[in-house]
């Protein structure tokens, strides 16, 4: 589960925000950073903004923004990255480029600063992310055990596409003969023929499997 959450697009998003804020450095650099984001400059990416569901300001981010200030205050700490983050939010939300694209701070934008303040290393952010999900994972496990059977859950998907297609070689596929010497041409031709045969075998096997699944479903529907 932790491995599936890893990465800047999900469980490691707040870690990516910290890296972005450190890249900006100080709030005076925020305007140039925003300009680089809009210009799609290589190596510059806005993290912690936007959400697939929330197309406006993420309500969790509003709470996190207040909470991170409370945590830092209670700990008697000052994190310069919070100042950079708040300046970035201010400038971005005044810019039509971001608001038209529904890019508002999400829950990851401020939580990384808070986790770091309480002593969690950035490399462990995804682990903390996963810990909150263990309640659900364990609940599913307990439900499965309580049912008195340990059958593996197998969600099914029905392929509705073409069952079998003939192999169509790409145009210009034999241009290798013109590029290679005579002996190399023979090797290339043998390799191509072998690949073509393997592709046809795989297509036929897939067609047979699809047909068997369809027959099985028809049989169940007629019962």
Short mmCIF file of C-alpha atoms in Angstrom, two decimals:
data_model
loop_
_atom_site.label_atom_id
_atom_site.label_comp_id
_atom_site.label_asym_id
_atom_site.label_seq_id
_atom_site.Cartn_x
_atom_site.Cartn_y
_atom_site.Cartn_z
CA UNK A 1 0.00 0.00 0.00
CA UNK A 2 2.79 2.43 0.86
CA UNK A 3 4.56 1.74 -2.43
CA UNK A 4 1.37 2.52 -4.36
CA UNK A 5 1.08 5.88 -2.61
CA UNK A 6 4.68 6.89 -3.30
CA UNK A 7 5.46 9.75 -5.67
CA UNK A 8 4.91 13.50 -6.12
CA UNK A 9 1.45 13.06 -7.67
CA UNK A 10 -0.10 11.48 -4.56
CA UNK A 11 1.39 10.33 -1.27
CA UNK A 12 4.58 12.30 -1.73
CA UNK A 13 2.90 15.50 -2.90
CA UNK A 14 3.59 17.40 0.32
CA UNK A 15 7.24 16.38 0.08
CA UNK A 16 7.30 17.80 -3.46
CA UNK A 17 5.82 21.06 -2.09
CA UNK A 18 8.68 21.36 0.41
CA UNK A 19 11.20 20.81 -2.37
CA UNK A 20 9.48 23.48 -4.47
CA UNK A 21 9.47 26.01 -1.61
CA UNK A 22 13.16 25.35 -0.94
CA UNK A 23 13.82 25.84 -4.64
CA UNK A 24 12.13 29.27 -4.45
CA UNK A 25 14.15 30.13 -1.35
CA UNK A 26 12.72 33.46 -0.21
CA UNK A 27 9.42 35.23 -0.81
CA UNK A 28 11.12 37.85 -2.99
CA UNK A 29 11.68 35.10 -5.59
CA UNK A 30 8.02 34.08 -5.77
CA UNK A 31 7.04 36.44 -8.60
CA UNK A 32 9.83 35.12 -10.83
CA UNK A 33 8.89 31.55 -9.95
CA UNK A 34 5.26 32.17 -10.91
CA UNK A 35 6.41 33.72 -14.19
CA UNK A 36 8.55 30.64 -14.87
CA UNK A 37 5.59 28.36 -14.15
CA UNK A 38 3.42 30.26 -16.62
CA UNK A 39 6.20 30.16 -19.21
CA UNK A 40 6.50 26.38 -18.66
CA UNK A 41 10.21 26.68 -18.00
CA UNK A 42 12.06 23.39 -17.79
CA UNK A 43 12.45 22.09 -14.24
CA UNK A 44 9.84 24.48 -12.82
CA UNK A 45 6.56 23.02 -11.67
CA UNK A 46 3.86 24.32 -9.35
CA UNK A 47 3.17 21.73 -6.64
CA UNK A 48 0.36 21.65 -4.08
CA UNK A 49 -2.16 23.37 -6.35
CA UNK A 50 -5.20 21.81 -8.04
CA UNK A 51 -7.33 18.76 -7.30
CA UNK A 52 -9.33 16.30 -9.38
CA UNK A 53 -12.45 16.81 -7.25
CA UNK A 54 -12.13 20.24 -5.64
CA UNK A 55 -12.30 22.79 -8.45
CA UNK A 56 -12.03 25.66 -6.02
CA UNK A 57 -10.11 26.22 -2.79
CA UNK A 58 -9.69 22.84 -1.07
CA UNK A 59 -11.52 23.18 2.30
CA UNK A 60 -8.86 20.98 3.93
CA UNK A 61 -6.19 23.45 2.83
CA UNK A 62 -8.00 26.29 4.61
CA UNK A 63 -7.91 24.30 7.83
CA UNK A 64 -4.29 23.21 7.29
CA UNK A 65 -3.21 26.83 6.74
CA UNK A 66 -4.56 27.81 10.17
CA UNK A 67 -3.34 24.64 11.87
CA UNK A 68 0.25 24.93 10.64
CA UNK A 69 0.48 28.43 12.11
CA UNK A 70 -0.90 27.16 15.41
CA UNK A 71 1.59 24.28 15.50
CA UNK A 72 4.55 26.54 14.77
CA UNK A 73 3.33 29.00 17.38
CA UNK A 74 2.91 26.32 20.05
CA UNK A 75 6.37 24.97 19.32
CA UNK A 76 7.91 28.42 19.36
CA UNK A 77 9.27 27.86 15.85
CA UNK A 78 9.56 29.96 12.72
CA UNK A 79 9.78 28.27 9.34
CA UNK A 80 10.72 30.62 6.49
CA UNK A 81 9.05 28.21 4.09
CA UNK A 82 5.64 29.16 5.51
CA UNK A 83 6.26 32.77 4.53
CA UNK A 84 7.23 31.65 1.01
CA UNK A 85 4.13 29.44 0.77
CA UNK A 86 1.75 32.20 1.85
CA UNK A 87 3.31 34.63 -0.62
CA UNK A 88 3.03 32.05 -3.40
CA UNK A 89 -0.63 31.48 -2.57
CA UNK A 90 -1.31 35.25 -2.52
CA UNK A 91 0.31 35.92 -5.89
CA UNK A 92 -1.12 32.84 -7.61
CA UNK A 93 -4.69 33.52 -6.51
CA UNK A 94 -4.48 37.06 -7.86
CA UNK A 95 -3.45 35.75 -11.25
CA UNK A 96 -6.17 34.81 -13.75
CA UNK A 97 -3.82 32.23 -15.29
CA UNK A 98 -4.30 30.01 -12.22
CA UNK A 99 -7.88 30.84 -11.25
CA UNK A 100 -9.16 30.17 -14.80
CA UNK A 101 -7.52 26.75 -14.60
CA UNK A 102 -9.07 26.10 -11.17
CA UNK A 103 -5.62 25.86 -9.58
CA UNK A 104 -6.07 26.55 -5.89
CA UNK A 105 -4.01 25.27 -2.93
CA UNK A 106 -4.82 21.71 -1.95
CA UNK A 107 -4.32 19.85 1.32
CA UNK A 108 -0.68 19.05 0.52
CA UNK A 109 0.33 22.69 0.21
CA UNK A 110 0.68 23.38 3.95
CA UNK A 111 0.79 19.95 5.58
CA UNK A 112 4.42 19.31 4.66
CA UNK A 113 5.53 22.35 6.65
CA UNK A 114 3.53 21.11 9.64
CA UNK A 115 4.90 17.56 9.47
CA UNK A 116 8.44 18.86 9.29
CA UNK A 117 7.80 21.12 12.28
CA UNK A 118 6.85 18.16 14.49
CA UNK A 119 10.00 16.28 13.49
CA UNK A 120 8.86 14.05 10.62
CA UNK A 121 11.60 13.75 7.94
CA UNK A 122 10.39 14.56 4.44
CA UNK A 123 11.36 11.06 3.31
CA UNK A 124 8.76 9.69 5.76
CA UNK A 125 5.85 11.89 4.62
CA UNK A 126 4.40 9.09 2.47
CA UNK A 127 4.55 6.71 5.44
CA UNK A 128 2.50 9.17 7.50
CA UNK A 129 0.10 9.46 4.59
CA UNK A 130 -0.31 5.68 4.57
CA UNK A 131 -0.79 5.38 8.34
CA UNK A 132 -4.08 7.27 8.15
CA UNK A 133 -5.29 4.69 5.64
CA UNK A 134 -4.43 1.65 7.74
CA UNK A 135 -7.80 2.00 9.50
CA UNK A 136 -9.56 1.31 6.21
CA UNK A 137 -7.16 -1.44 5.20
CA UNK A 138 -7.56 -3.23 8.54
CA UNK A 139 -11.35 -2.78 8.39
CA UNK A 140 -11.45 -4.55 5.03
CA UNK A 141 -9.27 -7.34 6.41
CA UNK A 142 -11.50 -7.76 9.50
CA UNK A 143 -14.61 -7.88 7.33
CA UNK A 144 -13.06 -10.56 5.13
CA UNK A 145 -12.01 -12.66 8.14
CA UNK A 146 -15.38 -12.31 9.89
CA UNK A 147 -17.19 -13.74 6.88
CA UNK A 148 -15.64 -17.13 7.61
CA UNK A 149 -13.96 -17.49 4.26
CA UNK A 150 -10.73 -16.16 2.85
CA UNK A 151 -11.50 -16.12 -0.84
CA UNK A 152 -9.47 -13.66 -2.85
CA UNK A 153 -11.52 -10.77 -4.16
CA UNK A 154 -11.40 -10.79 -7.95
CA UNK A 155 -13.03 -7.73 -9.54
CA UNK A 156 -13.99 -8.58 -13.12
CA UNK A 157 -13.79 -6.44 -16.21
CA UNK A 158 -15.41 -7.42 -19.49
CA UNK A 159 -13.41 -6.59 -22.60
CA UNK A 160 -15.78 -5.27 -25.24
CA UNK A 161 -13.28 -4.58 -28.00
CA UNK A 162 -12.22 -6.50 -31.10
CA UNK A 163 -11.59 -10.18 -30.33
CA UNK A 164 -9.00 -10.79 -33.02
CA UNK A 165 -7.15 -8.64 -35.52
CA UNK A 166 -4.75 -9.63 -38.26
CA UNK A 167 -1.22 -8.37 -37.97
CA UNK A 168 -0.55 -5.24 -40.04
CA UNK A 169 3.17 -4.56 -40.63
CA UNK A 170 4.12 -0.91 -40.43
CA UNK A 171 4.90 0.94 -43.63
CA UNK A 172 8.58 1.26 -44.28
CA UNK A 173 9.32 -1.63 -41.95
CA UNK A 174 11.74 -3.15 -44.49
CA UNK A 175 13.77 0.05 -44.81
CA UNK A 176 16.35 -1.74 -42.66
CA UNK A 177 17.51 -3.52 -45.79
CA UNK A 178 18.55 -0.24 -47.32
CA UNK A 179 20.31 0.90 -44.13
CA UNK A 180 22.16 -2.33 -43.31
CA UNK A 181 24.64 -4.47 -45.19
CA UNK A 182 23.54 -7.67 -46.95
CA UNK A 183 24.33 -10.03 -44.05
CA UNK A 184 22.68 -7.73 -41.54
CA UNK A 185 19.63 -7.52 -43.78
CA UNK A 186 19.12 -11.27 -43.55
CA UNK A 187 19.35 -11.15 -39.75
CA UNK A 188 16.88 -8.28 -39.61
CA UNK A 189 14.45 -10.14 -41.88
CA UNK A 190 14.65 -13.28 -39.72
CA UNK A 191 14.09 -11.24 -36.57
CA UNK A 192 11.09 -9.46 -38.13
CA UNK A 193 9.51 -12.75 -39.26
CA UNK A 194 9.93 -14.21 -35.77
CA UNK A 195 8.33 -11.12 -34.17
CA UNK A 196 5.45 -11.28 -36.65
CA UNK A 197 4.80 -14.93 -35.85
CA UNK A 198 4.86 -14.30 -32.10
CA UNK A 199 2.42 -11.39 -32.50
CA UNK A 200 -0.02 -13.56 -34.48
CA UNK A 201 0.16 -16.33 -31.87
CA UNK A 202 -0.54 -13.86 -29.07
CA UNK A 203 -3.48 -12.37 -30.97
CA UNK A 204 -5.03 -15.80 -31.53
CA UNK A 205 -4.56 -16.80 -27.89
CA UNK A 206 -6.16 -13.55 -26.75
CA UNK A 207 -9.10 -14.12 -29.11
CA UNK A 208 -9.66 -17.62 -27.70
CA UNK A 209 -9.57 -16.37 -24.10
CA UNK A 210 -12.03 -13.58 -24.89
CA UNK A 211 -14.39 -16.02 -26.60
CA UNK A 212 -14.33 -18.36 -23.58
CA UNK A 213 -15.16 -15.46 -21.22
CA UNK A 214 -18.08 -14.40 -23.42
CA UNK A 215 -19.42 -17.99 -23.57
CA UNK A 216 -19.16 -18.25 -19.79
CA UNK A 217 -21.12 -15.03 -19.33
CA UNK A 218 -23.82 -16.14 -21.80
CA UNK A 219 -24.18 -19.42 -19.94
CA UNK A 220 -24.64 -17.65 -16.62
CA UNK A 221 -27.24 -15.28 -18.07
CA UNK A 222 -29.35 -18.17 -19.44
CA UNK A 223 -29.46 -20.02 -16.11
#
